[in-house]
Coordinates of C-alpha atoms and ligand atoms in Angstrom, one line a residue:
X1 CA 111.6 123.0 115.4
X2 CA 114.0 120.4 114.0
X3 CA 112.4 117.6 112.1
X4 CA 112.9 114.1 113.5
X5 CA 113.4 111.0 111.4
X6 CA 109.9 109.9 112.4
X7 CA 108.5 113.1 110.8
X8 CA 110.4 112.7 107.6
X9 CA 110.3 109.0 107.0
X10 CA 107.7 108.9 104.3
X11 CA 107.9 112.3 102.8
X12 CA 111.5 113.3 102.3
X13 CA 112.3 113.8 98.7
X14 CA 114.5 115.8 96.5
X15 CA 116.0 118.4 98.8
X16 CA 119.4 117.6 97.1
X17 CA 120.3 115.7 94.0
X18 CA 121.4 112.1 94.3
X19 CA 124.9 113.0 93.2
X20 CA 125.2 115.8 95.8
X21 CA 124.1 113.4 98.6
X22 CA 126.6 110.8 97.5
X23 CA 129.4 113.3 97.2
X24 CA 128.6 114.9 100.6
X25 CA 128.4 111.4 102.1
X26 CA 131.9 110.6 101.0
X27 CA 133.2 114.0 102.3
X28 CA 131.5 113.4 105.6
X29 CA 133.0 109.9 106.0
X30 CA 136.7 111.0 106.3
X31 CA 136.8 109.9 109.9
X32 CA 136.9 106.1 109.8
X33 CA 136.4 105.3 113.4
X34 CA 132.9 105.7 114.8
X35 CA 131.3 104.8 118.1
X36 CA 128.7 102.8 116.3
X37 CA 128.6 101.3 112.8
X38 CA 125.1 100.5 111.5
X39 CA 124.8 98.2 108.6
X40 CA 121.5 98.8 106.8
X41 CA 119.8 102.1 106.4
X42 CA 116.1 101.0 106.6
X43 CA 113.8 102.2 109.3
X44 CA 115.7 100.3 112.0
X45 CA 119.2 101.4 111.0
X46 CA 118.2 105.1 110.4
X47 CA 116.6 105.4 113.8
X48 CA 119.5 103.7 115.7
X49 CA 122.0 106.1 114.1
X50 CA 119.8 109.1 114.8
X51 CA 119.3 108.3 118.4
X52 CA 123.0 107.5 118.9
X53 CA 124.1 110.8 117.4
X54 CA 121.5 112.7 119.5
X55 CA 123.0 111.0 122.6
X56 CA 126.4 112.7 121.8
X57 CA 128.1 109.6 120.3
X58 CA 129.0 109.2 116.7
X59 CA 127.5 106.8 114.2
X60 CA 127.8 105.9 110.5
X61 CA 125.2 104.2 108.3
X62 CA 126.3 101.6 105.6
X63 CA 123.6 101.1 102.9
X64 CA 123.9 98.8 99.9
X65 CA 120.7 100.0 98.1
X66 CA 118.5 102.9 99.1
X67 CA 118.4 104.8 102.4
X68 CA 114.9 104.2 103.8
X69 CA 115.0 100.5 103.2
X70 CA 112.3 98.2 101.9
X71 CA 109.6 100.0 103.8
X72 CA 109.9 103.4 101.9
X73 CA 110.1 102.1 98.4
X74 CA 108.9 98.5 98.1
X75 CA 106.8 97.6 101.1
X76 CA 104.7 99.7 103.6
X77 CA 104.6 103.0 101.8
X78 CA 103.9 102.0 98.2
X79 CA 101.5 99.2 99.3
X80 CA 99.4 101.6 101.4
X81 CA 99.5 104.2 98.6
X82 CA 98.1 101.5 96.2
X83 CA 95.4 100.5 98.7
X84 CA 94.2 103.9 99.8
X85 CA 92.3 104.9 96.6
X86 CA 90.3 101.6 96.6
X87 CA 89.5 102.1 100.2
X88 CA 88.4 105.7 99.6
X89 CA 86.1 104.5 96.8
X90 CA 84.6 101.7 98.9
X91 CA 84.0 104.2 101.8
X92 CA 82.1 106.5 99.5
X93 CA 80.1 103.6 98.1
X94 CA 79.1 102.6 101.6
X95 CA 77.3 105.9 102.3
X96 CA 74.0 106.6 100.6
X97 CA 74.1 110.0 99.0
X98 CA 77.8 109.8 98.5
X99 CA 77.4 106.5 96.6
X100 CA 75.6 108.2 93.8
X101 CA 78.7 110.4 93.3
X102 CA 80.8 107.4 92.5
X103 CA 80.4 107.1 88.8
X104 CA 83.5 105.3 87.6
X105 CA 86.2 102.8 88.5
X106 CA 89.6 103.8 89.9
X107 CA 91.9 105.5 87.5
X108 CA 95.1 103.3 87.5
X109 CA 97.3 106.0 86.0
X110 CA 96.5 108.4 88.7
X111 CA 96.8 105.8 91.5
X112 CA 100.2 104.7 90.2
X113 CA 101.4 108.3 89.9
X114 CA 100.2 109.1 93.4
X115 CA 102.2 106.1 94.7
X116 CA 105.2 107.4 92.9
X117 CA 104.9 110.7 94.6
X118 CA 105.3 108.9 97.9
X119 CA 108.2 106.7 96.9
X120 CA 110.1 109.0 94.5
X121 CA 110.4 105.9 92.3
X122 CA 113.2 104.7 94.6
X123 CA 115.2 107.9 94.6
X124 CA 116.6 108.2 98.1
X125 CA 118.2 111.6 97.7
X126 CA 115.8 113.1 100.3
X127 CA 116.5 110.5 102.9
X128 CA 120.2 110.7 102.3
X129 CA 120.0 114.4 102.7
X130 CA 118.1 113.9 106.0
X131 CA 120.9 111.7 107.3
X132 CA 123.4 114.3 106.4
X133 CA 121.4 117.0 108.2
X134 CA 121.2 114.8 111.2
X135 CA 125.0 114.5 111.3
X136 CA 125.2 110.9 110.2
X137 CA 127.7 110.0 107.5
X138 CA 126.5 107.6 104.9
X139 CA 128.8 105.0 103.3
X140 CA 127.2 103.4 100.3
X141 CA 128.1 99.8 99.7
X142 CA 127.8 96.3 101.0
X143 CA 128.8 95.9 104.6
X144 CA 130.3 92.8 106.2
X145 CA 131.7 92.0 109.6
X146 CA 135.4 91.1 109.4
X147 CA 136.2 90.9 113.1
X148 CA 135.4 92.2 116.5
X149 CA 133.8 95.7 116.1
X150 CA 135.1 95.8 112.6
X151 CA 133.1 96.3 109.4
X152 CA 134.3 96.3 105.8
X153 CA 132.3 98.0 103.1
X154 CA 132.6 97.1 99.4
X155 CA 131.4 100.0 97.2
X156 CA 129.8 99.4 93.8
X157 CA 133.1 100.3 92.2
X158 CA 134.8 97.6 94.1
X159 CA 136.7 99.8 96.5
X160 CA 136.9 98.5 100.1
X161 CA 136.7 100.7 103.1
X162 CA 137.2 99.6 106.7
X163 CA 135.0 101.0 109.5
X164 CA 136.1 100.1 113.0
X165 CA 133.6 100.8 115.8
X166 CA 134.6 101.9 119.2
X167 CA 131.5 100.6 121.0
X168 CA 129.1 98.6 118.8
X169 CA 128.0 97.3 115.5
X170 CA 124.3 97.2 114.8
X171 CA 123.0 94.9 112.1
X172 CA 119.8 96.2 110.5
X173 CA 119.8 94.4 107.2
X174 CA 116.1 93.4 107.0
X175 CA 114.8 90.5 105.0
X176 CA 114.2 89.3 101.5
X177 CA 111.4 87.2 100.0
X178 CA 111.5 83.4 100.0
X179 CA 110.7 81.6 96.8
X180 CA 109.0 78.2 97.4
X181 CA 110.5 75.2 95.5
X182 CA 108.1 75.3 92.6
X183 CA 109.4 74.1 89.3
X184 CA 110.1 77.1 86.9
X185 CA 109.5 79.8 89.5
X186 CA 113.1 81.0 89.4
X187 CA 112.9 81.3 85.6
X188 CA 109.7 83.2 84.7
X189 CA 110.4 86.5 86.3
X190 CA 107.9 86.3 89.2
X191 CA 106.7 89.3 91.2
X192 CA 107.8 89.6 94.8
X193 CA 106.9 92.5 97.0
X194 CA 109.3 94.6 94.9
X195 CA 107.4 94.3 91.6
X196 CA 104.0 94.1 93.4
X197 CA 104.6 97.6 94.9
X198 CA 106.4 99.2 92.0
X199 CA 104.7 97.9 88.8
X200 CA 103.8 100.5 86.2
X201 CA 101.0 98.6 84.6
X202 CA 98.0 96.6 85.9
X203 CA 98.2 93.0 84.9
X204 CA 95.0 91.7 83.4
X205 CA 95.3 88.4 85.4
X206 CA 97.3 88.1 88.5
X207 CA 97.9 84.8 90.5
X208 CA 99.0 85.4 94.1
X209 CA 100.7 82.5 95.9
X210 CA 100.3 82.9 99.7
X211 CA 97.6 83.7 102.3
X212 CA 99.4 86.1 104.6
X213 CA 99.2 89.8 105.1
X214 CA 101.2 90.7 102.0
X215 CA 99.2 88.3 99.8
X216 CA 95.9 89.7 101.1
X217 CA 96.9 93.3 100.8
X218 CA 98.3 93.0 97.3
X219 CA 95.3 91.0 96.1
X220 CA 93.1 93.8 97.4
X221 CA 95.1 96.5 95.8
X222 CA 95.5 95.0 92.3
X223 CA 91.9 93.8 92.2
X224 CA 90.8 97.3 93.0
X225 CA 92.9 98.5 90.1
X226 CA 91.1 96.1 87.7
X227 CA 93.2 92.9 87.8
X228 CA 91.4 89.5 87.8
X229 CA 93.1 88.1 90.9
X230 CA 93.3 84.4 92.0
X231 CA 94.8 83.6 95.4
X232 CA 96.4 80.2 95.8
X233 CA 96.4 79.4 99.6
X234 CA 98.1 76.2 100.9
X235 CA 96.2 76.3 104.2
X236 CA 92.4 76.2 104.7
X237 CA 92.2 79.8 105.9
X238 CA 93.7 83.2 105.3
X239 CA 95.9 84.9 107.9
X240 CA 96.5 81.9 110.1
X241 CA 98.1 83.0 113.3
X242 CA 95.4 85.8 113.6
X243 CA 92.1 85.3 115.4
X244 CA 89.9 83.3 112.9
X245 CA 87.5 86.3 112.6
X246 CA 90.2 88.3 110.8
X247 CA 90.8 85.7 108.1
X248 CA 87.0 85.1 107.7
X249 CA 86.2 88.8 107.2
X250 CA 89.1 89.2 104.7
X251 CA 87.8 86.1 102.7
X252 CA 84.4 87.8 102.6
X253 CA 85.9 91.1 101.5
X254 CA 88.2 89.7 98.8
X255 CA 85.4 87.6 97.4
X256 CA 83.1 90.7 97.3
X257 CA 85.9 92.5 95.3
X258 CA 85.8 89.6 92.8
X259 CA 89.0 87.8 94.0
X260 CA 89.0 84.0 93.5
X261 CA 90.4 82.2 96.6
X262 CA 91.5 78.6 96.3
X263 CA 92.2 77.0 99.6
X264 CA 94.3 73.8 100.2
X265 CA 96.1 74.3 96.8
X266 CA 99.8 74.6 96.1
X267 CA 101.5 75.6 92.8
X268 CA 103.6 72.7 91.4
X269 CA 105.0 74.1 88.2
X270 CA 105.0 77.5 86.4
X271 CA 106.0 78.3 82.8
X272 CA 105.9 81.5 80.7
X273 CA 105.0 81.4 77.0
X274 CA 107.8 83.0 75.1
X275 CA 105.5 84.6 72.6
X276 CA 102.4 85.7 74.5
X277 CA 104.2 86.2 77.8
X278 CA 101.3 84.5 79.5
X279 CA 102.1 82.3 82.5
X280 CA 100.6 78.9 83.2
X281 CA 100.4 77.9 86.8
X282 CA 99.9 74.2 87.5
X283 CA 98.5 73.2 90.9
X284 CA 98.6 70.0 92.9
X285 CA 94.9 69.4 92.4
X286 CA 95.5 69.0 88.6
X287 CA 94.3 72.4 87.5
X288 CA 96.2 74.9 85.3
X289 CA 95.6 78.6 85.5
X290 CA 96.7 81.1 82.9
X291 CA 97.7 84.6 84.0
X292 CA 100.0 87.5 83.2
X293 CA 101.9 87.8 86.4
X294 CA 102.5 85.6 89.5
X295 CA 103.1 87.2 92.8
X296 CA 104.9 85.1 95.4
X297 CA 104.2 86.1 99.0
X298 CA 105.0 83.1 101.1
X299 CA 107.4 84.5 103.7
X300 CA 110.8 86.1 104.2
X301 CA 114.2 85.2 105.2
X302 CA 116.9 87.3 106.9
X303 CA 119.5 89.2 104.8
X304 CA 122.4 87.7 106.6
X305 CA 123.9 85.2 104.1
X306 CA 126.7 87.6 103.1
X307 CA 127.2 89.7 106.2
X308 CA 130.4 88.2 107.6
X309 CA 128.6 86.7 110.6
X310 CA 131.3 84.0 110.8
X311 CA 133.6 86.7 112.0
X312 CA 131.4 87.0 115.1
X313 CA 131.1 83.2 115.5
X314 CA 127.6 83.1 114.1
X315 CA 126.2 81.0 111.2
X316 CA 125.6 82.8 107.9
X317 CA 122.1 83.1 106.7
X318 CA 120.3 82.7 110.1
X319 CA 118.0 85.1 112.0
X320 CA 119.8 87.1 114.7
X321 CA 118.0 86.4 118.0
X322 CA 118.4 89.4 120.3
X323 CA 117.5 90.3 123.9
X324 CA 115.3 93.2 124.9
X325 CA 118.2 95.6 124.4
X326 CA 118.6 94.1 120.9
X327 CA 122.0 92.7 121.8
X328 CA 122.6 89.5 119.8
X329 CA 122.2 86.6 122.2
X330 CA 124.0 83.8 120.5
X331 CA 127.1 85.8 120.5
X332 CA 129.8 85.6 123.2
X333 CA 130.9 89.3 122.8
X334 CA 129.0 92.4 124.0
X335 CA 129.3 94.6 121.0
X336 CA 126.9 93.1 118.4
X337 CA 123.3 94.3 118.2
X338 CA 120.5 93.5 115.7
X339 CA 117.4 95.6 115.1
X340 CA 114.4 95.3 112.9
X341 CA 113.2 92.4 110.8
X342 CA 116.6 90.7 110.9
X343 CA 116.2 89.8 114.6
X344 CA 112.8 88.2 113.9
X345 CA 111.2 89.7 117.1
X346 CA 108.4 91.7 115.5
X347 CA 108.8 92.2 111.7
X348 CA 107.1 95.6 111.3
X349 CA 108.4 99.1 110.6
X350 CA 107.1 100.6 113.8
X351 CA 108.6 97.8 115.9
X352 CA 112.0 98.1 114.0
X353 CA 112.0 101.8 115.0
X354 CA 111.0 101.0 118.6
X355 CA 113.8 98.4 118.8
X356 CA 116.1 101.0 117.4
X357 CA 115.3 103.5 120.1
X358 CA 115.8 100.9 122.7
X359 CA 119.0 99.7 121.2
X360 CA 120.5 103.1 120.9
X361 CA 119.6 103.9 124.5
X362 CA 121.2 100.6 125.7
X363 CA 124.4 101.4 123.8
X364 CA 124.6 104.9 125.3
X365 CA 123.8 103.6 128.8
X366 CA 126.5 100.9 128.6
X367 CA 128.9 103.5 127.1
X368 CA 128.4 105.5 130.3
X369 CA 129.3 102.4 132.4
X370 CA 125.8 101.5 133.5
X371 CA 124.5 98.0 132.9
X372 CA 121.2 98.7 131.0
X373 CA 119.4 95.9 132.8
X374 CA 115.9 95.3 131.4
X375 CA 112.5 94.4 132.8
X376 CA 111.1 97.5 134.2
X377 CA 109.9 99.5 131.3
X378 CA 113.2 101.3 130.7
X379 CA 114.0 103.3 127.6
X380 CA 116.5 100.6 126.5
X381 CA 114.1 97.7 126.8
X382 CA 112.1 96.7 123.7
X383 CA 109.9 94.6 125.9
X384 CA 106.6 95.4 124.0
X385 CA 107.9 93.0 121.3
X386 CA 106.8 90.2 123.6
X387 CA 103.3 91.2 124.5
X388 CA 102.0 94.3 122.6
X389 CA 102.8 94.3 118.9
X390 CA 100.2 96.2 117.0
X391 CA 99.6 95.4 113.3
X392 CA 97.3 97.2 110.9
X393 CA 96.3 95.6 107.7
X394 CA 94.6 97.7 105.0
X395 CA 92.6 95.0 103.3
X396 CA 88.9 95.4 102.6
X397 CA 87.8 95.4 105.4
X398 CA 90.7 96.7 107.4
X399 CA 91.9 94.4 110.2
X400 CA 94.1 95.1 113.1
X401 CA 95.4 93.4 116.2
X402 CA 97.6 93.8 119.2
X403 CA 98.8 91.4 121.9
X404 CA 97.9 87.8 122.1
X405 CA 95.2 85.8 120.3
X406 CA 92.9 83.8 122.6
X407 CA 94.7 80.6 121.5
X408 CA 98.2 82.0 122.0
X409 CA 97.2 83.3 125.5
X410 CA 95.9 79.8 126.4
X411 CA 99.0 78.2 125.1
X412 CA 101.1 80.6 127.2
X413 CA 99.2 79.2 130.2
X414 CA 97.1 82.3 130.9
X415 CA 93.6 82.0 132.3
X416 CA 91.8 84.1 129.8
X417 CA 88.2 84.9 128.8
X418 CA 87.4 86.2 125.4
X419 CA 84.6 88.7 124.7
X420 CA 83.3 89.4 121.2
X421 CA 81.0 92.1 119.8
X422 CA 79.7 92.9 116.3
X423 CA 80.7 96.5 115.6
X424 CA 77.7 96.7 113.2
X425 CA 75.5 97.1 116.3
X426 CA 77.3 100.2 117.5
X427 CA 75.3 103.4 116.7
X428 CA 78.4 105.3 115.5
X429 CA 79.3 102.5 113.1
X430 CA 75.9 102.6 111.5
X431 CA 76.2 106.3 111.0
X432 CA 79.7 105.9 109.6
X433 CA 78.8 103.4 106.9
X434 CA 75.4 102.1 105.8
X435 CA 76.6 98.6 105.5
X436 CA 79.2 98.7 108.3
X437 CA 80.5 95.2 109.0
X438 CA 83.0 94.7 111.8
X439 CA 84.0 92.4 114.6
X440 CA 85.8 93.0 117.9
X441 CA 87.4 90.5 120.1
X442 CA 89.0 91.2 123.4
X443 CA 91.2 88.7 125.3
X444 CA 91.1 89.3 129.0
X445 CA 93.6 87.8 131.5
X446 CA 91.2 86.8 134.3
X447 CA 93.9 86.6 136.9
X448 CA 95.0 90.2 136.5
X449 CA 91.7 91.6 135.1
X450 CA 93.5 93.3 132.2
X451 CA 93.3 93.1 128.4
X452 CA 96.1 91.0 126.8
X453 CA 94.9 90.9 123.2
X454 CA 92.5 92.6 120.8
X455 CA 91.5 92.0 117.2
X456 CA 89.3 94.4 115.2
X457 CA 87.9 94.2 111.7
X458 CA 85.9 96.7 109.7
X459 CA 86.3 100.4 108.7
X460 CA 88.5 102.3 111.1
X461 CA 89.9 99.2 112.7
X462 CA 93.5 100.3 111.9
X463 CA 92.9 103.6 113.8
X464 CA 91.0 102.0 116.7
X465 CA 93.6 99.5 117.6
X466 CA 95.9 102.0 119.4
X467 CA 93.3 102.3 122.2
X468 CA 93.9 98.6 122.8
X469 CA 97.6 99.0 122.7
X470 CA 97.5 101.6 125.4
X471 CA 95.2 99.4 127.5
X472 CA 97.6 96.4 127.2
X473 CA 100.8 98.3 127.7
X474 CA 99.4 100.3 130.6
X475 CA 97.9 97.1 132.1
X476 CA 94.8 99.1 132.8
X477 CA 92.4 97.1 134.9
X478 CA 89.0 96.6 133.2
X479 CA 87.4 98.1 136.3
X480 CA 89.3 101.3 135.6
X481 CA 88.8 101.1 131.8
X482 CA 85.1 101.5 132.3
X483 CA 85.8 105.1 133.3
X484 CA 87.3 105.8 129.8
X485 CA 84.1 106.8 128.2
X486 CA 84.0 106.7 124.4
X487 CA 82.4 109.7 122.7
X488 CA 79.0 109.3 121.1
X489 CA 78.4 108.6 118.2
X490 CA 81.8 107.0 117.3
X491 CA 82.9 103.5 116.3
X492 CA 85.0 103.6 119.5
X493 CA 81.7 102.9 121.5
X494 CA 82.5 99.3 120.7
X495 CA 84.7 99.6 123.9
X496 CA 81.7 100.2 126.0
X497 CA 79.8 97.3 124.4
X498 CA 82.8 95.0 124.9
X499 CA 83.0 95.9 128.6
X500 CA 79.2 95.3 128.9
X501 CA 79.6 91.9 127.2
X502 CA 82.3 91.2 129.8
X503 CA 79.8 92.0 132.6
X504 CA 80.8 95.5 133.6
Ligands
LIG601 C1 104.7 94.4 100.8 C2 105.0 94.7 102.3 C3 104.2 95.6 102.9 C4 104.5 95.9 104.2 N1 103.7 96.8 104.9 C5 104.0 97.1 106.2 C6 103.2 98.1 106.9 O1 102.2 98.6 106.3 N2 103.5 98.4 108.1 C7 104.6 97.9 108.8 O2 104.9 98.2 109.9 N3 105.4 97.0 108.1 C8 105.1 96.6 106.8 N4 106.0 95.7 106.2 C9 107.2 95.2 106.9 C10 108.3 96.3 106.8 O3 108.6 96.6 105.5 C11 109.5 95.9 107.6 O4 109.2 95.5 108.9 C12 110.6 97.0 107.6 O5 111.0 97.4 106.4 C13 111.8 96.5 108.4 O6 112.8 97.5 108.5 P1 114.3 97.1 108.7 O7 115.0 98.4 108.9 O8 114.5 96.0 109.6 O9 114.7 96.5 107.2 P2 114.6 97.0 105.7 O10 113.5 98.0 105.6 O11 114.5 95.7 104.9 O12 116.0 97.7 105.5 C14 117.2 97.0 105.5 C15 118.2 97.8 104.7 O13 119.5 97.2 104.9 C16 120.2 97.2 103.6 N5 121.2 96.1 103.6 C17 120.9 94.8 103.7 N6 122.1 94.1 103.7 C18 123.1 95.1 103.7 C19 124.5 95.0 103.7 N7 125.1 93.8 103.9 N8 125.2 96.2 103.6 C20 124.6 97.4 103.5 N9 123.2 97.5 103.5 C21 122.5 96.3 103.6 C22 119.1 97.0 102.6 O14 119.5 97.5 101.3 C23 117.9 97.8 103.2 O15 117.9 99.2 102.8 C24 105.7 95.4 104.9 C25 106.5 94.4 104.2 C26 106.1 94.1 102.9 C27 107.0 93.1 102.2

């Protein structure tokens, strides 16, 4: 059976050399006019192109750095590869009998080598070869819009190539990290997600600026590898925007790992000593911290500053709001689409790929003269972006969520009731880990009698969340959900307890 992009995304390495792939890509790109030109070969861009080609149309991918995007080499994949050994060790420590077999700390050299096996240290030859096998030409270089359905690509050698599109241009250029206006930050060589996921040595002391998902995951990973980590958090909580229980459990877990968390504190000035290479971080409460590296994880901005958006009547540097078919809304034409992080709908790899599938279906549908109207669960409607975005965070403990928080649901005007349950009290959880700690919160729309949000913390939370996604997307009435019996003795029995807590 032919491999799909989904199968290959994290494991495609070295079927061809880089040079072969580049040469072949150039050979393949003789034809200059394609039905669809995709700028950006990350998860979003690759899947759009794949689906377009499978539908019988032609597509080309323009990529400035590495096919596979941020996700494959400097985000999801290396971060999870760095986190998994610490999680495995903690899991063993939580089971008496196995605990006694854990006799040492993690071995950083092996952890980093394992990460490199997943990322190929940034070598995209495997993914470029996959594109070729899928019949998708790759043009390496920086793509820009220069007019209606027209893209210009500047190669690293300065050569310019014009790629007109018959039907559509899809922008899938992702995001880049934001640096806050802290004096000295742009001069000391800070870590962003790129260095935090690719570093070859464990810093003795790491200061992390930020309190969101990337900050929490990277604090977990590097502290498990032996760094002394301090988190500087401007707010009074971690993971604001999540249910409060998520941030609270992660504070507890990070603290247990030895991470120092300082809330309500912002960095004001940083400087690196030219001799010792140590960094001093001054904060607005008058303190000064000395560390070896500073990771900045305070948010991301769209990679649209140099994308020729002006040629489509759009302002440079902005997000690209898009409708459910991923067609750019602030644009008078009908040929411009945006998928993935750059449209700011749901900045996660799985949602980028979901949007890509919808976008490609919409383009094919419209090419066939049909309108691709949305609203009824059609293949070309990325409507789950608005109500069912799952997110899995591999901190200690794991946390996961899908749909609305109680607060967001109330703000949206829904009449909701929240039910909560300590997963520690589930028999399967106690068998799973001696000190199992976990929390479940369900947000129920009382008018329709369906689940609209779920947050889970604790071991297996990242695997359990899909059950909630299915319940939300399927709009399964709670009275029906009670017939979905979780097996004994599993952590999933928390579903039974939640329904009981609701009164069923
Ligand atoms: C540390 C970290 C960990 C993360 N972990 C997870 C996770 O576990 N799960 C998850 O779902 N999400 C995770 N994310 C988010 C995930 O990385 C993004 O949602 C995902 O990469 C978005 O895919 P994309 O295709 O939109 O953009 P990207 O992956 O950013 O790809 C965009 C591509 O476009 C190219 N490009 C940009 N401009 C141009 C141009 N003008 N011309 C040609 N090419 C161009 C870039 O070189 C890049 O290859 C994480 C993010 C970070 C920072």
